[in-house]
């Protein structure tokens, strides 16, 4: 399909982070863009500001007439849309070209030099670092991000169309639509077992993804993963390796050994060894692409992060408040490592909202271990997202498994009062549901006192 011949693009689920990046991309390329989402958010508001028509009631009557011609309109939808969605069913039953988000991303990347970031953790941060590094090296690229970059206040970096930088999402096997030139795999921990059934099937799908790389393309893998490729790691013998790590004023200073040279005294501002690993693989891919070392060093130092990925909201001597998207036990371990490394002598309160009943059930014991590491722990109710409840799987059930004497279930209405009762000097909000909505209230409440 030639996207140049398509004038109208309609999105069902336009408010999603990946969907809205595509909507921005097509709007920037002078297409007519509109869509539906069930909820008005900051993201949908920003699309409306760009001139994209968005409505929030699911009805074919709300679809503008210019998007009702199957000859010049394509429809993009997200797998999160329920099967009974009236608008999606209207398009499907009237001969429209209806594509999943991943398929349209595949079409865009087919005709570009594509760098793809895969892995069960670290995709969004790594993609946004890589997009920023290459943008700062003046590469003519478009980067599609699964989060809002702090540098650009957007989930899209637009600097041309020769190169694309994308997240290769394993959910629903979406990444098998891509055909990258350079690809990396950051991790292959079990996740999305509601889709895959077991960890072996997930691993096989990652292997299938490596076969999608174009001839003469390159695969980068985190050292220790059971795949062949250019390796990267921290303080080890990988092809690309971080060495001589120091922390100065909350910033990492380190060297990177490449296959050809050593880059000395690089700086990176995001806390946590997991973020250092993300920075390393982004740097390695940019080096292999051909970006100049000196520009890369400056770009890395100027990277500010992604919203809800270890985002500081209060940072004073008396109180630190950090918000993070972690929703898997390994991600919670990474946040814990980061906070202990930066604040070794401070008492830490973690407020966690579990995401999905199925994930809570699948990893309950691992969640219990990872959450027990904090000094104080508060659990909110499980955020259901796309799921119906599973009998017996509740936050109370998870709380019982956690061996930590300072633990409690908390409702959102009692949250601020309960935080006041804690004597913690570091507050963390963690989770992928709507816990992010609580951040502004916590920040407002505690900024005055800090």
Short mmCIF file of C-alpha atoms in Angstrom, two decimals:
data_model
loop_
_atom_site.label_atom_id
_atom_site.label_comp_id
_atom_site.label_asym_id
_atom_site.label_seq_id
_atom_site.Cartn_x
_atom_site.Cartn_y
_atom_site.Cartn_z
CA UNK A 1 0.00 0.00 0.00
CA UNK A 2 1.29 3.45 -0.92
CA UNK A 3 0.54 5.85 1.93
CA UNK A 4 1.11 8.79 -0.43
CA UNK A 5 -2.24 7.99 -2.10
CA UNK A 6 -4.14 8.05 1.19
CA UNK A 7 -5.57 11.41 2.27
CA UNK A 8 -7.71 10.54 5.27
CA UNK A 9 -6.62 8.60 8.35
CA UNK A 10 -9.11 7.75 11.09
CA UNK A 11 -7.98 6.44 14.49
CA UNK A 12 -10.14 4.29 16.76
CA UNK A 13 -8.46 4.75 20.15
CA UNK A 14 -6.61 7.93 19.15
CA UNK A 15 -5.72 8.85 22.74
CA UNK A 16 -3.30 5.95 23.26
CA UNK A 17 0.35 6.91 23.55
CA UNK A 18 1.41 5.03 20.41
CA UNK A 19 -1.73 5.91 18.44
CA UNK A 20 -1.44 9.63 19.17
CA UNK A 21 2.19 9.64 17.96
CA UNK A 22 0.99 8.22 14.63
CA UNK A 23 -1.81 10.79 14.50
CA UNK A 24 0.74 13.59 15.03
CA UNK A 25 2.97 12.09 12.33
CA UNK A 26 0.21 12.00 9.70
CA UNK A 27 -1.00 15.48 10.66
CA UNK A 28 2.57 16.77 10.20
CA UNK A 29 2.55 15.10 6.76
CA UNK A 30 -0.57 17.06 5.75
CA UNK A 31 -3.08 14.21 5.98
CA UNK A 32 -6.64 14.69 7.26
CA UNK A 33 -6.69 13.08 10.71
CA UNK A 34 -9.57 12.44 13.12
CA UNK A 35 -10.55 9.84 15.67
CA UNK A 36 -12.43 8.49 18.65
CA UNK A 37 -11.36 7.73 22.20
CA UNK A 38 -13.45 6.90 25.23
CA UNK A 39 -11.70 9.42 27.53
CA UNK A 40 -10.62 13.03 27.20
CA UNK A 41 -7.01 13.46 28.40
CA UNK A 42 -4.04 15.82 28.08
CA UNK A 43 -3.03 13.78 25.01
CA UNK A 44 -6.38 14.18 23.24
CA UNK A 45 -6.41 17.89 24.16
CA UNK A 46 -2.99 18.35 22.56
CA UNK A 47 -4.24 16.61 19.37
CA UNK A 48 -7.25 18.94 19.23
CA UNK A 49 -4.83 21.87 19.57
CA UNK A 50 -3.09 20.58 16.43
CA UNK A 51 -6.38 20.63 14.52
CA UNK A 52 -7.29 16.94 14.89
CA UNK A 53 -11.02 16.34 15.42
CA UNK A 54 -11.52 13.97 18.39
CA UNK A 55 -14.83 12.83 19.91
CA UNK A 56 -15.57 10.64 22.93
CA UNK A 57 -18.88 8.95 22.17
CA UNK A 58 -18.70 5.71 20.19
CA UNK A 59 -21.17 6.13 17.33
CA UNK A 60 -20.83 5.93 13.55
CA UNK A 61 -22.87 9.15 13.42
CA UNK A 62 -19.91 10.98 14.97
CA UNK A 63 -17.59 10.03 12.10
CA UNK A 64 -17.27 13.05 9.77
CA UNK A 65 -18.49 12.40 6.21
CA UNK A 66 -15.03 12.89 4.65
CA UNK A 67 -13.84 9.77 6.52
CA UNK A 68 -16.67 7.60 5.18
CA UNK A 69 -15.19 6.88 1.74
CA UNK A 70 -13.27 3.57 1.74
CA UNK A 71 -11.35 4.57 -1.41
CA UNK A 72 -9.32 7.35 0.21
CA UNK A 73 -9.50 6.58 3.94
CA UNK A 74 -7.62 4.07 6.07
CA UNK A 75 -8.59 3.21 9.61
CA UNK A 76 -6.07 2.50 12.37
CA UNK A 77 -7.06 0.82 15.62
CA UNK A 78 -5.39 -0.38 18.79
CA UNK A 79 -5.80 -3.96 20.13
CA UNK A 80 -7.11 -2.38 23.36
CA UNK A 81 -10.39 -1.45 21.58
CA UNK A 82 -13.24 -3.81 22.58
CA UNK A 83 -14.73 -6.12 19.94
CA UNK A 84 -18.16 -4.46 20.19
CA UNK A 85 -16.91 -0.96 19.29
CA UNK A 86 -19.56 0.48 16.95
CA UNK A 87 -17.21 2.67 14.90
CA UNK A 88 -14.66 -0.08 14.31
CA UNK A 89 -17.41 -2.49 13.28
CA UNK A 90 -18.86 0.10 10.88
CA UNK A 91 -15.49 0.42 9.12
CA UNK A 92 -14.93 -3.35 9.03
CA UNK A 93 -18.34 -4.10 7.56
CA UNK A 94 -18.15 -1.38 4.90
CA UNK A 95 -15.01 -2.43 3.05
CA UNK A 96 -12.51 -0.01 4.62
CA UNK A 97 -8.81 -0.83 4.87
CA UNK A 98 -8.56 -1.41 8.63
CA UNK A 99 -5.08 -1.80 10.13
CA UNK A 100 -3.69 -2.35 13.60
CA UNK A 101 -1.34 0.32 14.90
CA UNK A 102 1.60 -2.06 14.43
CA UNK A 103 0.72 -2.67 10.77
CA UNK A 104 0.70 1.03 9.91
CA UNK A 105 4.01 1.43 11.75
CA UNK A 106 5.33 -1.44 9.63
CA UNK A 107 4.27 0.36 6.44
CA UNK A 108 5.95 3.61 7.54
CA UNK A 109 9.21 1.86 8.50
CA UNK A 110 9.34 -0.33 5.38
CA UNK A 111 10.49 2.60 3.25
CA UNK A 112 12.96 4.06 5.74
CA UNK A 113 16.20 3.02 7.43
CA UNK A 114 14.63 1.60 10.59
CA UNK A 115 16.10 1.30 14.10
CA UNK A 116 13.85 -0.78 16.36
CA UNK A 117 14.02 -1.24 20.13
CA UNK A 118 12.51 -4.46 21.52
CA UNK A 119 12.40 -5.95 25.02
CA UNK A 120 10.00 -6.48 27.89
CA UNK A 121 11.46 -3.49 29.80
CA UNK A 122 13.25 -0.32 28.79
CA UNK A 123 11.76 0.17 25.31
CA UNK A 124 10.34 3.65 25.78
CA UNK A 125 13.35 5.12 27.56
CA UNK A 126 15.81 3.52 25.13
CA UNK A 127 13.81 4.68 22.08
CA UNK A 128 13.60 8.23 23.38
CA UNK A 129 17.36 8.33 24.15
CA UNK A 130 18.15 6.95 20.68
CA UNK A 131 15.77 9.42 18.98
CA UNK A 132 17.32 12.31 20.94
CA UNK A 133 20.92 11.24 20.19
CA UNK A 134 20.27 10.99 16.46
CA UNK A 135 18.21 14.20 16.36
CA UNK A 136 21.12 16.04 18.03
CA UNK A 137 23.42 14.56 15.35
CA UNK A 138 21.11 16.08 12.69
CA UNK A 139 19.89 12.75 11.30
CA UNK A 140 16.73 13.13 9.14
CA UNK A 141 14.56 10.95 11.34
CA UNK A 142 11.11 10.40 12.79
CA UNK A 143 11.02 8.72 16.22
CA UNK A 144 7.77 7.21 17.52
CA UNK A 145 7.86 7.06 21.33
CA UNK A 146 5.70 5.16 23.82
CA UNK A 147 5.92 8.02 26.31
CA UNK A 148 6.26 11.79 26.47
CA UNK A 149 9.88 12.88 26.04
CA UNK A 150 10.91 15.59 28.51
CA UNK A 151 13.25 17.09 25.88
CA UNK A 152 10.51 17.56 23.26
CA UNK A 153 7.33 17.43 25.41
CA UNK A 154 6.01 15.02 22.79
CA UNK A 155 5.77 11.34 21.88
CA UNK A 156 7.08 12.15 18.40
CA UNK A 157 10.48 13.50 17.33
CA UNK A 158 10.21 14.90 13.79
CA UNK A 159 13.35 15.84 11.87
CA UNK A 160 12.80 14.23 8.45
CA UNK A 161 11.69 10.92 6.98
CA UNK A 162 14.79 9.00 5.84
CA UNK A 163 15.23 7.19 9.18
CA UNK A 164 12.64 5.84 11.61
CA UNK A 165 13.20 4.98 15.28
CA UNK A 166 10.45 2.81 16.77
CA UNK A 167 9.52 0.70 19.74
CA UNK A 168 9.10 -2.92 18.71
CA UNK A 169 6.25 -4.00 20.98
CA UNK A 170 5.96 -7.69 21.90
CA UNK A 171 2.39 -7.27 23.19
CA UNK A 172 0.03 -9.08 20.82
CA UNK A 173 3.15 -10.00 18.73
CA UNK A 174 2.88 -6.54 17.13
CA UNK A 175 6.60 -6.23 16.41
CA UNK A 176 6.48 -8.98 13.78
CA UNK A 177 5.13 -6.37 11.32
CA UNK A 178 8.45 -4.46 11.39
CA UNK A 179 11.50 -4.93 9.15
CA UNK A 180 14.35 -3.10 10.92
CA UNK A 181 17.91 -2.42 9.73
CA UNK A 182 19.27 -2.18 13.28
CA UNK A 183 17.42 -3.78 16.18
CA UNK A 184 18.11 -4.39 19.85
CA UNK A 185 16.58 -6.60 22.52
CA UNK A 186 16.92 -5.20 26.04
CA UNK A 187 15.25 -8.01 28.01
CA UNK A 188 13.06 -11.09 27.62
CA UNK A 189 11.49 -11.50 31.07
CA UNK A 190 8.17 -13.30 31.17
CA UNK A 191 5.27 -10.86 30.68
CA UNK A 192 1.96 -10.72 28.80
CA UNK A 193 1.33 -14.34 29.73
CA UNK A 194 -2.37 -13.67 29.06
CA UNK A 195 -1.30 -13.48 25.39
CA UNK A 196 1.58 -15.97 25.25
CA UNK A 197 0.62 -18.66 27.75
CA UNK A 198 4.21 -19.29 28.87
CA UNK A 199 7.71 -17.81 28.87
CA UNK A 200 9.00 -20.25 26.20
CA UNK A 201 6.44 -18.98 23.68
CA UNK A 202 7.44 -15.38 24.45
CA UNK A 203 11.12 -16.26 23.84
CA UNK A 204 10.23 -17.93 20.53
CA UNK A 205 8.41 -14.77 19.41
CA UNK A 206 11.52 -12.69 20.16
CA UNK A 207 13.50 -15.17 18.02
CA UNK A 208 10.94 -14.68 15.23
CA UNK A 209 11.46 -10.92 15.56
CA UNK A 210 15.23 -11.29 15.00
CA UNK A 211 14.43 -12.96 11.64
CA UNK A 212 12.59 -9.79 10.56
CA UNK A 213 15.85 -7.80 10.45
CA UNK A 214 16.73 -6.80 6.88
CA UNK A 215 19.64 -8.54 5.09
CA UNK A 216 22.95 -6.99 6.24
CA UNK A 217 21.13 -5.59 9.29
CA UNK A 218 22.47 -5.87 12.83
CA UNK A 219 21.05 -7.21 16.08
CA UNK A 220 22.20 -5.94 19.50
CA UNK A 221 21.41 -8.01 22.59
CA UNK A 222 21.83 -7.47 26.31
CA UNK A 223 24.72 -9.65 27.45
CA UNK A 224 23.38 -12.92 28.88
CA UNK A 225 20.30 -13.24 26.66
CA UNK A 226 20.13 -16.53 24.71
CA UNK A 227 20.48 -14.85 21.31
CA UNK A 228 23.44 -14.17 19.03
CA UNK A 229 24.26 -10.55 18.25
CA UNK A 230 26.41 -7.57 19.14
CA UNK A 231 26.44 -7.62 22.97
CA UNK A 232 26.19 -4.77 25.44
CA UNK A 233 26.45 -4.71 29.22
CA UNK A 234 27.66 -2.94 32.34
CA UNK A 235 31.17 -3.56 33.70
CA UNK A 236 31.57 -6.78 31.70
CA UNK A 237 33.30 -8.04 28.55
CA UNK A 238 30.50 -7.14 26.09
CA UNK A 239 31.22 -5.62 22.65
CA UNK A 240 29.86 -2.36 24.07
CA UNK A 241 30.45 -1.98 27.80
CA UNK A 242 30.10 0.73 30.46
CA UNK A 243 33.24 1.01 32.62
CA UNK A 244 34.57 3.17 35.50
CA UNK A 245 31.17 4.31 36.80
CA UNK A 246 31.13 7.22 39.24
CA UNK A 247 28.23 9.28 40.62
CA UNK A 248 28.76 13.06 40.83
CA UNK A 249 25.87 15.21 42.11
CA UNK A 250 23.30 12.60 41.10
CA UNK A 251 24.77 12.20 37.60
CA UNK A 252 26.53 9.12 36.21
CA UNK A 253 30.03 9.72 34.81
CA UNK A 254 31.52 6.74 32.98
CA UNK A 255 33.50 5.38 30.01
CA UNK A 256 32.15 3.24 27.18
CA UNK A 257 34.31 0.59 25.55
CA UNK A 258 33.26 0.07 21.92
CA UNK A 259 34.69 -2.59 19.55
CA UNK A 260 37.04 0.08 18.15
CA UNK A 261 37.75 2.63 20.88
CA UNK A 262 36.97 3.94 24.37
CA UNK A 263 34.70 6.97 24.86
CA UNK A 264 35.74 8.65 28.11
CA UNK A 265 33.93 10.71 30.74
CA UNK A 266 30.42 10.47 29.32
CA UNK A 267 27.62 11.93 31.45
CA UNK A 268 24.05 10.73 31.89
CA UNK A 269 21.48 12.21 34.26
CA UNK A 270 18.91 9.43 34.81
CA UNK A 271 19.35 7.38 38.00
CA UNK A 272 19.51 3.57 38.04
CA UNK A 273 21.69 0.92 36.44
CA UNK A 274 18.76 -0.03 34.18
CA UNK A 275 18.79 3.48 32.73
CA UNK A 276 22.55 3.34 32.27
CA UNK A 277 22.00 0.13 30.32
CA UNK A 278 19.31 1.85 28.20
CA UNK A 279 21.70 4.74 27.50
CA UNK A 280 24.44 2.31 26.49
CA UNK A 281 22.38 0.44 23.89
CA UNK A 282 21.03 3.70 22.44
CA UNK A 283 24.62 4.96 22.18
CA UNK A 284 25.79 1.69 20.58
CA UNK A 285 23.07 1.81 17.92
CA UNK A 286 23.82 5.47 17.15
CA UNK A 287 27.56 4.66 16.86
CA UNK A 288 26.85 1.75 14.49
CA UNK A 289 24.59 4.03 12.45
CA UNK A 290 27.55 6.40 12.06
CA UNK A 291 26.88 9.33 14.41
CA UNK A 292 30.02 11.29 15.44
CA UNK A 293 31.32 10.46 18.94
CA UNK A 294 31.73 14.06 20.10
CA UNK A 295 28.14 15.02 19.20
CA UNK A 296 26.86 11.84 20.85
CA UNK A 297 28.61 12.69 24.12
CA UNK A 298 26.99 16.14 24.21
CA UNK A 299 23.59 14.71 23.27
CA UNK A 300 23.73 12.07 26.01
CA UNK A 301 24.50 14.71 28.65
CA UNK A 302 21.52 16.81 27.52
CA UNK A 303 18.96 13.97 27.69
CA UNK A 304 16.22 14.73 30.23
CA UNK A 305 14.12 11.57 30.34
CA UNK A 306 10.55 10.41 29.71
CA UNK A 307 7.55 11.45 31.78
CA UNK A 308 6.68 8.82 34.42
CA UNK A 309 10.09 7.11 34.10
CA UNK A 310 11.81 8.00 37.41
CA UNK A 311 10.46 11.54 37.11
CA UNK A 312 11.38 13.87 39.96
CA UNK A 313 8.49 16.04 41.19
CA UNK A 314 10.08 17.22 44.44
CA UNK A 315 13.84 17.18 44.96
CA UNK A 316 15.00 18.96 48.12
CA UNK A 317 17.29 18.08 51.02
CA UNK A 318 14.29 17.18 53.19
CA UNK A 319 12.01 15.41 50.71
CA UNK A 320 12.25 13.65 47.37
CA UNK A 321 9.15 12.60 45.37
CA UNK A 322 9.61 10.40 42.30
CA UNK A 323 6.94 8.95 39.98
CA UNK A 324 7.65 5.85 37.88
CA UNK A 325 5.72 3.64 35.43
CA UNK A 326 7.10 0.33 36.79
CA UNK A 327 4.46 -2.41 36.64
CA UNK A 328 6.49 -5.65 36.55
CA UNK A 329 8.56 -7.09 39.44
CA UNK A 330 11.85 -6.61 37.55
CA UNK A 331 10.97 -2.95 36.90
CA UNK A 332 10.18 -2.44 40.59
CA UNK A 333 13.58 -3.99 41.44
CA UNK A 334 15.21 -1.52 39.04
CA UNK A 335 13.46 1.46 40.68
CA UNK A 336 14.50 0.14 44.11
CA UNK A 337 18.13 -0.18 42.99
CA UNK A 338 18.08 3.36 41.59
CA UNK A 339 16.62 4.94 44.70
CA UNK A 340 18.97 3.09 47.07
CA UNK A 341 21.99 4.05 44.98
CA UNK A 342 21.00 7.74 44.95
CA UNK A 343 19.63 7.95 48.52
CA UNK A 344 21.38 5.23 50.55
CA UNK A 345 20.57 6.70 53.99
CA UNK A 346 16.96 7.82 53.50
CA UNK A 347 13.70 6.11 54.44
CA UNK A 348 11.71 5.19 51.32
CA UNK A 349 7.91 4.91 50.98
CA UNK A 350 6.60 3.10 47.87
CA UNK A 351 2.97 3.54 46.79
CA UNK A 352 2.13 0.83 44.22
CA UNK A 353 -0.93 0.34 42.03
CA UNK A 354 -0.92 -3.18 40.52
CA UNK A 355 -1.78 -3.20 36.78
CA UNK A 356 -4.00 -6.03 35.43
CA UNK A 357 -5.49 -8.90 37.41
CA UNK A 358 -3.72 -11.46 35.20
CA UNK A 359 -0.25 -9.92 35.70
CA UNK A 360 -0.83 -9.67 39.47
CA UNK A 361 -1.82 -13.35 39.52
CA UNK A 362 1.03 -14.51 37.26
CA UNK A 363 3.78 -12.74 39.24
CA UNK A 364 2.30 -12.46 42.75
CA UNK A 365 5.30 -14.03 44.53
CA UNK A 366 7.79 -11.93 42.56
CA UNK A 367 5.77 -8.78 43.26
CA UNK A 368 5.77 -9.69 46.96
CA UNK A 369 9.60 -9.97 46.96
CA UNK A 370 10.21 -6.77 45.02
CA UNK A 371 7.77 -4.68 47.07
CA UNK A 372 9.04 -6.00 50.43
CA UNK A 373 12.36 -4.18 49.84
CA UNK A 374 10.99 -0.70 50.60
CA UNK A 375 10.87 0.73 54.13
CA UNK A 376 7.16 1.61 53.92
CA UNK A 377 4.62 0.22 51.43
CA UNK A 378 1.12 1.32 50.45
CA UNK A 379 -0.96 -0.67 47.93
CA UNK A 380 -3.83 0.78 45.90
CA UNK A 381 -6.52 -1.44 44.35
CA UNK A 382 -5.63 -3.28 41.12
CA UNK A 383 -6.06 -1.21 37.96
CA UNK A 384 -8.09 -3.44 35.59
CA UNK A 385 -7.26 -1.74 32.21
CA UNK A 386 -8.68 -4.13 29.60
CA UNK A 387 -9.60 -6.95 32.04
CA UNK A 388 -12.49 -8.25 34.12
CA UNK A 389 -11.76 -9.23 37.76
CA UNK A 390 -10.31 -12.66 38.55
CA UNK A 391 -11.82 -14.23 41.66
CA UNK A 392 -9.47 -14.11 44.63
CA UNK A 393 -6.94 -11.83 42.90
CA UNK A 394 -7.02 -8.55 44.85
CA UNK A 395 -4.56 -6.09 46.35
CA UNK A 396 -5.47 -7.48 49.78
CA UNK A 397 -4.44 -10.98 48.61
CA UNK A 398 -1.14 -9.58 47.29
CA UNK A 399 -0.54 -7.60 50.50
CA UNK A 400 -0.79 -10.81 52.56
CA UNK A 401 2.12 -12.28 50.58
CA UNK A 402 4.46 -9.34 51.27
CA UNK A 403 6.81 -9.74 54.24
CA UNK A 404 7.09 -6.13 55.36
CA UNK A 405 5.75 -4.95 58.71
CA UNK A 406 5.13 -1.40 57.41
CA UNK A 407 2.54 -2.28 54.75
CA UNK A 408 -1.07 -1.25 54.25
CA UNK A 409 -3.92 -1.05 51.75
CA UNK A 410 -4.87 2.53 50.98
CA UNK A 411 -7.72 4.11 49.01
CA UNK A 412 -7.02 7.09 46.77
CA UNK A 413 -9.19 9.28 49.01
CA UNK A 414 -7.05 8.50 52.09
CA UNK A 415 -3.71 8.61 50.26
CA UNK A 416 -2.51 12.11 51.22
CA UNK A 417 -3.38 11.60 54.90
CA UNK A 418 -1.55 8.25 54.97
CA UNK A 419 1.56 9.76 53.35
CA UNK A 420 1.56 12.42 56.10
CA UNK A 421 1.65 9.63 58.69
CA UNK A 422 4.79 8.14 57.11
CA UNK A 423 8.15 9.58 58.14
CA UNK A 424 9.71 8.71 54.77
CA UNK A 425 12.11 11.21 53.15
CA UNK A 426 11.68 9.61 49.71
CA UNK A 427 8.17 9.03 48.28
CA UNK A 428 7.73 6.83 45.20
CA UNK A 429 4.53 6.37 43.19
CA UNK A 430 4.78 3.26 41.01
CA UNK A 431 2.46 1.68 38.44
CA UNK A 432 1.09 1.83 34.89
CA UNK A 433 -2.59 2.53 35.66
CA UNK A 434 -4.12 5.85 36.70
CA UNK A 435 -1.82 6.32 39.70
CA UNK A 436 -0.14 9.03 37.61
CA UNK A 437 -3.28 11.14 38.19
CA UNK A 438 -2.45 11.23 41.92
CA UNK A 439 0.95 12.79 41.29
CA UNK A 440 -0.28 16.38 41.01
CA UNK A 441 -2.15 16.11 44.33
CA UNK A 442 0.85 14.65 46.15
CA UNK A 443 3.17 17.26 44.63
CA UNK A 444 0.85 20.12 45.62
CA UNK A 445 0.36 18.79 49.15
CA UNK A 446 4.03 18.26 49.97
CA UNK A 447 5.81 20.98 47.92
CA UNK A 448 4.96 23.62 50.53
CA UNK A 449 6.46 21.66 53.38
CA UNK A 450 9.61 20.47 51.62
#
